[in-house]
């Protein structure tokens, strides 16, 4: 961890909240912060080229906001031509973390999650953090554990993030009593949690870890847990996910409805 944090900006209040959180993330990691705006130029000849100067100002103002939050962080700026998802996906290839707001300037009123945030969470080549406009609390980092191989990168990310923040890590696993075979239940869920976290506590001895087995549907359990969390960490796809599906239903649900920032970590990140 530690070389580059990228934040996508579009001038919305949502993206400014993302800039502030990205600046804090870069500060924690001793990383450079890159502030990026994606510009979709008109392609039909009947349109005159857009004047880029207001966009330069947009990015510059966002960069200044970042510097005010974390003055010691090196901040660079870029206006890139292309679709926002494609631009940020390309940026994610060299980044340790990409940060975006949930909705941009073009978001529909009442829509909790914009297409850029959802698509980037599915396609980003590094962990993607989606930040709410409301300030996050000072609670634990909540890690969703399902025991799947693709979830191991999420476990690694959550431990490292807890160490950077000096935060408690709450590892949770949800199960439905009516959907488990006879003879299994909370005990097997506890074993799953212990196995998923094995080895990490030795790597991060200063991180306080709690295990919690929740009874209920995973989406609802995580959304409820997010009420008192400073960050929720999930894998892009867990057990039961269809092959080829980049973002599972649980990840999509918490991106839409969690009460705190959400980081989605893909298995190959």
mmCIF file of C-alpha atoms in Angstrom:
data_model
loop_
_atom_site.group_PDB
_atom_site.id
_atom_site.type_symbol
_atom_site.label_atom_id
_atom_site.label_comp_id
_atom_site.label_asym_id
_atom_site.label_seq_id
_atom_site.Cartn_x
_atom_site.Cartn_y
_atom_site.Cartn_z
ATOM 1 C CA UNK A 1 0.000 0.000 0.000
ATOM 2 C CA UNK A 2 1.049 3.519 -0.393
ATOM 3 C CA UNK A 3 1.975 4.959 -3.776
ATOM 4 C CA UNK A 4 -1.124 6.418 -5.432
ATOM 5 C CA UNK A 5 -4.711 7.287 -4.567
ATOM 6 C CA UNK A 6 -6.962 8.467 -7.423
ATOM 7 C CA UNK A 7 -10.165 10.432 -6.948
ATOM 8 C CA UNK A 8 -12.740 11.132 -9.649
ATOM 9 C CA UNK A 9 -14.301 14.606 -9.627
ATOM 10 C CA UNK A 10 -17.102 16.293 -11.561
ATOM 11 C CA UNK A 11 -17.872 19.398 -9.504
ATOM 12 C CA UNK A 12 -20.748 17.837 -7.567
ATOM 13 C CA UNK A 13 -20.961 18.010 -3.782
ATOM 14 C CA UNK A 14 -20.725 14.234 -3.851
ATOM 15 C CA UNK A 15 -17.350 14.312 -5.583
ATOM 16 C CA UNK A 16 -16.025 17.005 -3.230
ATOM 17 C CA UNK A 17 -16.797 14.720 -0.306
ATOM 18 C CA UNK A 18 -14.838 12.042 -2.168
ATOM 19 C CA UNK A 19 -11.911 14.457 -2.602
ATOM 20 C CA UNK A 20 -11.730 15.113 1.129
ATOM 21 C CA UNK A 21 -11.805 11.412 1.990
ATOM 22 C CA UNK A 22 -9.275 10.620 -0.752
ATOM 23 C CA UNK A 23 -6.930 13.253 0.691
ATOM 24 C CA UNK A 24 -7.178 11.629 4.115
ATOM 25 C CA UNK A 25 -6.544 8.209 2.564
ATOM 26 C CA UNK A 26 -3.461 9.497 0.759
ATOM 27 C CA UNK A 27 -2.207 11.045 3.994
ATOM 28 C CA UNK A 28 -2.640 7.769 5.883
ATOM 29 C CA UNK A 29 -0.733 5.869 3.206
ATOM 30 C CA UNK A 30 1.988 8.424 2.521
ATOM 31 C CA UNK A 31 0.717 8.356 -1.058
ATOM 32 C CA UNK A 32 0.371 10.809 -3.915
ATOM 33 C CA UNK A 33 -3.166 11.947 -4.704
ATOM 34 C CA UNK A 34 -4.268 12.283 -8.319
ATOM 35 C CA UNK A 35 -7.424 14.323 -8.978
ATOM 36 C CA UNK A 36 -9.041 13.278 -12.266
ATOM 37 C CA UNK A 37 -11.952 14.605 -14.303
ATOM 38 C CA UNK A 38 -13.220 12.667 -17.320
ATOM 39 C CA UNK A 39 -14.358 14.758 -20.270
ATOM 40 C CA UNK A 40 -16.648 13.233 -22.893
ATOM 41 C CA UNK A 41 -16.082 15.479 -25.896
ATOM 42 C CA UNK A 42 -18.938 15.853 -28.407
ATOM 43 C CA UNK A 43 -18.236 13.696 -31.423
ATOM 44 C CA UNK A 44 -20.584 15.129 -34.039
ATOM 45 C CA UNK A 45 -19.155 17.897 -36.273
ATOM 46 C CA UNK A 46 -22.162 20.143 -35.624
ATOM 47 C CA UNK A 47 -20.853 20.739 -32.111
ATOM 48 C CA UNK A 48 -18.096 23.219 -31.415
ATOM 49 C CA UNK A 49 -15.275 21.978 -29.187
ATOM 50 C CA UNK A 50 -15.811 22.581 -25.520
ATOM 51 C CA UNK A 51 -13.692 25.166 -23.744
ATOM 52 C CA UNK A 52 -11.519 23.160 -21.340
ATOM 53 C CA UNK A 53 -10.678 26.099 -19.055
ATOM 54 C CA UNK A 54 -13.731 25.712 -16.758
ATOM 55 C CA UNK A 55 -12.837 22.035 -16.423
ATOM 56 C CA UNK A 56 -9.277 22.930 -15.505
ATOM 57 C CA UNK A 57 -10.697 25.220 -12.832
ATOM 58 C CA UNK A 58 -12.962 22.429 -11.606
ATOM 59 C CA UNK A 59 -10.038 20.074 -11.153
ATOM 60 C CA UNK A 60 -7.846 22.802 -9.660
ATOM 61 C CA UNK A 61 -10.499 23.728 -7.100
ATOM 62 C CA UNK A 62 -10.869 20.077 -6.153
ATOM 63 C CA UNK A 63 -7.093 19.772 -5.789
ATOM 64 C CA UNK A 64 -7.042 22.859 -3.576
ATOM 65 C CA UNK A 65 -9.746 21.292 -1.422
ATOM 66 C CA UNK A 66 -7.558 18.198 -1.064
ATOM 67 C CA UNK A 67 -4.528 20.303 -0.092
ATOM 68 C CA UNK A 68 -6.568 22.085 2.566
ATOM 69 C CA UNK A 69 -7.477 18.710 4.106
ATOM 70 C CA UNK A 70 -3.995 17.164 3.854
ATOM 71 C CA UNK A 71 -1.382 19.873 3.186
ATOM 72 C CA UNK A 72 1.572 17.475 3.188
ATOM 73 C CA UNK A 73 0.139 15.244 0.451
ATOM 74 C CA UNK A 74 1.473 15.691 -3.084
ATOM 75 C CA UNK A 75 -1.539 16.417 -5.307
ATOM 76 C CA UNK A 76 -1.571 16.218 -9.107
ATOM 77 C CA UNK A 77 -4.392 17.082 -11.498
ATOM 78 C CA UNK A 78 -5.613 15.684 -14.807
ATOM 79 C CA UNK A 79 -8.450 16.247 -17.265
ATOM 80 C CA UNK A 80 -8.807 13.121 -19.399
ATOM 81 C CA UNK A 81 -10.904 12.662 -22.534
ATOM 82 C CA UNK A 82 -13.302 9.751 -22.401
ATOM 83 C CA UNK A 83 -16.140 8.114 -20.544
ATOM 84 C CA UNK A 84 -15.794 8.462 -16.768
ATOM 85 C CA UNK A 85 -15.809 4.717 -16.097
ATOM 86 C CA UNK A 86 -13.247 4.001 -18.815
ATOM 87 C CA UNK A 87 -10.981 6.834 -17.653
ATOM 88 C CA UNK A 88 -11.093 5.837 -13.990
ATOM 89 C CA UNK A 89 -10.741 2.139 -14.795
ATOM 90 C CA UNK A 90 -7.559 2.989 -16.705
ATOM 91 C CA UNK A 91 -6.360 5.099 -13.763
ATOM 92 C CA UNK A 92 -7.088 2.209 -11.377
ATOM 93 C CA UNK A 93 -4.463 0.041 -13.063
ATOM 94 C CA UNK A 94 -1.672 2.044 -11.440
ATOM 95 C CA UNK A 95 -3.501 3.007 -8.239
ATOM 96 C CA UNK A 96 -3.739 1.484 -4.782
ATOM 97 C CA UNK A 97 -7.221 2.930 -4.304
ATOM 98 C CA UNK A 98 -9.793 4.843 -6.374
ATOM 99 C CA UNK A 99 -12.292 7.050 -4.539
ATOM 100 C CA UNK A 100 -15.569 8.345 -5.997
ATOM 101 C CA UNK A 101 -18.824 9.821 -4.761
ATOM 102 C CA UNK A 102 -22.057 7.853 -5.062
ATOM 103 C CA UNK A 103 -23.709 10.223 -7.550
ATOM 104 C CA UNK A 104 -22.439 12.870 -9.912
ATOM 105 C CA UNK A 105 -23.852 15.971 -11.577
ATOM 106 C CA UNK A 106 -25.990 13.881 -13.901
ATOM 107 C CA UNK A 107 -27.504 11.687 -11.208
ATOM 108 C CA UNK A 108 -31.268 11.430 -11.028
ATOM 109 C CA UNK A 109 -32.921 12.851 -7.930
ATOM 110 C CA UNK A 110 -33.673 10.014 -5.540
ATOM 111 C CA UNK A 111 -31.069 7.726 -7.115
ATOM 112 C CA UNK A 112 -28.727 6.555 -4.365
ATOM 113 C CA UNK A 113 -25.954 5.275 -6.593
ATOM 114 C CA UNK A 114 -24.833 6.584 -9.955
ATOM 115 C CA UNK A 115 -23.767 4.480 -12.908
ATOM 116 C CA UNK A 116 -20.120 5.555 -12.651
ATOM 117 C CA UNK A 117 -19.747 4.388 -9.051
ATOM 118 C CA UNK A 118 -21.518 1.081 -9.695
ATOM 119 C CA UNK A 119 -19.634 0.310 -12.913
ATOM 120 C CA UNK A 120 -16.268 1.276 -11.482
ATOM 121 C CA UNK A 121 -16.826 -0.930 -8.441
ATOM 122 C CA UNK A 122 -17.382 -3.818 -10.864
ATOM 123 C CA UNK A 123 -14.530 -3.057 -13.264
ATOM 124 C CA UNK A 124 -11.849 -1.241 -11.265
ATOM 125 C CA UNK A 125 -8.445 -2.919 -11.136
ATOM 126 C CA UNK A 126 -7.840 -1.867 -7.531
ATOM 127 C CA UNK A 127 -10.107 -1.393 -4.496
ATOM 128 C CA UNK A 128 -12.814 1.216 -5.107
ATOM 129 C CA UNK A 129 -14.162 3.349 -2.265
ATOM 130 C CA UNK A 130 -17.588 4.963 -2.652
ATOM 131 C CA UNK A 131 -17.964 7.872 -0.220
ATOM 132 C CA UNK A 132 -21.195 9.314 1.158
ATOM 133 C CA UNK A 133 -21.684 13.057 1.441
ATOM 134 C CA UNK A 134 -22.456 12.681 5.145
ATOM 135 C CA UNK A 135 -19.325 12.462 7.336
ATOM 136 C CA UNK A 136 -18.465 8.929 8.411
ATOM 137 C CA UNK A 137 -18.501 8.093 12.098
ATOM 138 C CA UNK A 138 -15.626 6.953 14.279
ATOM 139 C CA UNK A 139 -16.832 3.378 14.682
ATOM 140 C CA UNK A 140 -15.139 0.182 13.548
ATOM 141 C CA UNK A 141 -14.232 -0.959 10.081
ATOM 142 C CA UNK A 142 -16.804 -3.621 9.257
ATOM 143 C CA UNK A 143 -15.569 -6.497 7.108
ATOM 144 C CA UNK A 144 -18.073 -8.780 5.402
ATOM 145 C CA UNK A 145 -16.743 -12.342 5.510
ATOM 146 C CA UNK A 146 -18.253 -15.159 3.468
ATOM 147 C CA UNK A 147 -15.324 -17.558 3.316
ATOM 148 C CA UNK A 148 -15.013 -17.404 -0.472
ATOM 149 C CA UNK A 149 -11.563 -17.382 -2.112
ATOM 150 C CA UNK A 150 -12.322 -14.081 -3.869
ATOM 151 C CA UNK A 151 -13.056 -12.546 -0.466
ATOM 152 C CA UNK A 152 -9.493 -12.973 0.783
ATOM 153 C CA UNK A 153 -8.328 -9.741 -0.826
ATOM 154 C CA UNK A 154 -11.100 -7.907 1.015
ATOM 155 C CA UNK A 155 -9.823 -9.391 4.287
ATOM 156 C CA UNK A 156 -6.292 -8.208 3.500
ATOM 157 C CA UNK A 157 -7.526 -4.730 2.603
ATOM 158 C CA UNK A 158 -9.653 -4.411 5.756
ATOM 159 C CA UNK A 159 -6.802 -5.358 8.084
ATOM 160 C CA UNK A 160 -4.393 -2.964 6.384
ATOM 161 C CA UNK A 161 -6.974 -0.165 6.475
ATOM 162 C CA UNK A 162 -7.713 -0.774 10.155
ATOM 163 C CA UNK A 163 -3.993 -0.534 10.883
ATOM 164 C CA UNK A 164 -3.700 2.727 8.931
ATOM 165 C CA UNK A 165 -6.659 4.258 10.749
ATOM 166 C CA UNK A 166 -5.940 2.851 14.183
ATOM 167 C CA UNK A 167 -9.477 1.461 14.099
ATOM 168 C CA UNK A 168 -11.108 -1.653 15.464
ATOM 169 C CA UNK A 169 -11.995 -4.300 12.893
ATOM 170 C CA UNK A 170 -15.393 -5.971 13.159
ATOM 171 C CA UNK A 171 -15.532 -9.114 11.022
ATOM 172 C CA UNK A 172 -19.108 -10.228 10.421
ATOM 173 C CA UNK A 173 -20.737 -13.231 8.800
ATOM 174 C CA UNK A 174 -24.476 -13.504 8.318
ATOM 175 C CA UNK A 175 -26.439 -16.750 8.113
ATOM 176 C CA UNK A 176 -30.086 -17.689 7.772
ATOM 177 C CA UNK A 177 -31.165 -20.328 10.323
ATOM 178 C CA UNK A 178 -33.731 -21.752 7.889
ATOM 179 C CA UNK A 179 -31.133 -22.222 5.139
ATOM 180 C CA UNK A 180 -28.434 -24.283 6.833
ATOM 181 C CA UNK A 181 -28.133 -28.086 7.007
ATOM 182 C CA UNK A 182 -28.958 -29.831 10.286
ATOM 183 C CA UNK A 183 -26.068 -29.828 12.713
ATOM 184 C CA UNK A 184 -24.612 -26.559 11.448
ATOM 185 C CA UNK A 185 -25.231 -23.018 12.606
ATOM 186 C CA UNK A 186 -23.424 -20.390 14.677
ATOM 187 C CA UNK A 187 -20.542 -22.730 15.507
ATOM 188 C CA UNK A 188 -19.732 -23.399 11.856
ATOM 189 C CA UNK A 189 -20.088 -19.684 11.128
ATOM 190 C CA UNK A 190 -17.570 -18.935 13.888
ATOM 191 C CA UNK A 191 -15.183 -21.458 12.367
ATOM 192 C CA UNK A 192 -15.618 -19.828 8.966
ATOM 193 C CA UNK A 193 -14.749 -16.436 10.448
ATOM 194 C CA UNK A 194 -11.707 -17.799 12.258
ATOM 195 C CA UNK A 195 -10.437 -19.556 9.125
ATOM 196 C CA UNK A 196 -10.958 -16.471 6.952
ATOM 197 C CA UNK A 197 -8.962 -14.289 9.342
ATOM 198 C CA UNK A 198 -6.235 -16.824 10.062
ATOM 199 C CA UNK A 199 -2.743 -15.365 9.914
ATOM 200 C CA UNK A 200 -3.827 -11.746 9.661
ATOM 201 C CA UNK A 201 -3.915 -11.101 13.398
ATOM 202 C CA UNK A 202 -0.234 -12.056 13.572
ATOM 203 C CA UNK A 203 0.561 -9.706 10.683
ATOM 204 C CA UNK A 204 -1.365 -6.846 12.326
ATOM 205 C CA UNK A 205 -0.891 -7.327 16.077
ATOM 206 C CA UNK A 206 -2.015 -3.787 16.886
ATOM 207 C CA UNK A 207 -5.424 -4.210 15.247
ATOM 208 C CA UNK A 208 -8.211 -5.126 17.647
ATOM 209 C CA UNK A 209 -10.494 -7.677 15.982
ATOM 210 C CA UNK A 210 -14.003 -8.694 16.951
ATOM 211 C CA UNK A 211 -16.003 -11.523 15.369
ATOM 212 C CA UNK A 212 -19.762 -11.338 15.059
ATOM 213 C CA UNK A 213 -22.124 -13.926 13.636
ATOM 214 C CA UNK A 214 -25.359 -12.277 12.564
ATOM 215 C CA UNK A 215 -28.621 -14.108 12.043
ATOM 216 C CA UNK A 216 -30.433 -12.865 8.992
ATOM 217 C CA UNK A 217 -30.113 -11.989 5.323
ATOM 218 C CA UNK A 218 -26.605 -10.796 4.491
ATOM 219 C CA UNK A 219 -27.581 -7.550 2.789
ATOM 220 C CA UNK A 220 -29.822 -6.369 5.605
ATOM 221 C CA UNK A 221 -27.301 -7.414 8.259
ATOM 222 C CA UNK A 222 -24.461 -5.453 6.627
ATOM 223 C CA UNK A 223 -26.572 -2.370 5.997
ATOM 224 C CA UNK A 224 -27.575 -2.371 9.669
ATOM 225 C CA UNK A 225 -23.950 -2.865 10.769
ATOM 226 C CA UNK A 226 -22.903 0.086 8.595
ATOM 227 C CA UNK A 227 -24.925 2.478 10.776
ATOM 228 C CA UNK A 228 -22.164 2.613 13.372
ATOM 229 C CA UNK A 229 -19.169 1.933 11.080
ATOM 230 C CA UNK A 230 -16.587 4.291 9.616
ATOM 231 C CA UNK A 231 -16.079 1.990 6.622
ATOM 232 C CA UNK A 232 -17.641 -1.181 5.229
ATOM 233 C CA UNK A 233 -15.379 -3.517 3.235
ATOM 234 C CA UNK A 234 -16.845 -6.154 0.920
ATOM 235 C CA UNK A 235 -15.600 -8.411 -1.829
ATOM 236 C CA UNK A 236 -16.921 -7.802 -5.310
ATOM 237 C CA UNK A 237 -18.462 -11.258 -5.467
ATOM 238 C CA UNK A 238 -18.908 -13.954 -2.827
ATOM 239 C CA UNK A 239 -20.167 -17.490 -2.464
ATOM 240 C CA UNK A 240 -23.056 -18.207 -4.778
ATOM 241 C CA UNK A 241 -21.939 -15.552 -7.246
ATOM 242 C CA UNK A 242 -22.400 -16.500 -10.881
ATOM 243 C CA UNK A 243 -19.248 -17.053 -12.887
ATOM 244 C CA UNK A 244 -18.533 -13.938 -14.915
ATOM 245 C CA UNK A 245 -20.616 -11.691 -12.661
ATOM 246 C CA UNK A 246 -18.307 -8.852 -11.661
ATOM 247 C CA UNK A 247 -20.387 -7.415 -8.845
ATOM 248 C CA UNK A 248 -22.563 -9.583 -6.619
ATOM 249 C CA UNK A 249 -25.986 -8.720 -5.255
ATOM 250 C CA UNK A 250 -24.682 -8.098 -1.724
ATOM 251 C CA UNK A 251 -22.015 -5.692 -2.980
ATOM 252 C CA UNK A 252 -24.573 -3.847 -5.090
ATOM 253 C CA UNK A 253 -27.015 -3.616 -2.187
ATOM 254 C CA UNK A 254 -24.535 -2.132 0.264
ATOM 255 C CA UNK A 255 -23.250 0.319 -2.338
ATOM 256 C CA UNK A 256 -26.799 1.582 -2.697
ATOM 257 C CA UNK A 257 -27.913 1.540 0.918
ATOM 258 C CA UNK A 258 -24.996 1.506 3.382
ATOM 259 C CA UNK A 259 -24.815 4.373 5.875
ATOM 260 C CA UNK A 260 -21.034 4.741 5.648
ATOM 261 C CA UNK A 261 -18.377 4.660 2.911
ATOM 262 C CA UNK A 262 -18.033 1.291 1.179
ATOM 263 C CA UNK A 263 -14.886 -0.200 -0.322
ATOM 264 C CA UNK A 264 -15.346 -2.971 -2.878
ATOM 265 C CA UNK A 265 -12.306 -5.198 -3.327
ATOM 266 C CA UNK A 266 -12.094 -7.459 -6.340
ATOM 267 C CA UNK A 267 -10.557 -10.891 -5.933
ATOM 268 C CA UNK A 268 -7.670 -10.251 -8.301
ATOM 269 C CA UNK A 269 -6.912 -6.781 -6.919
#
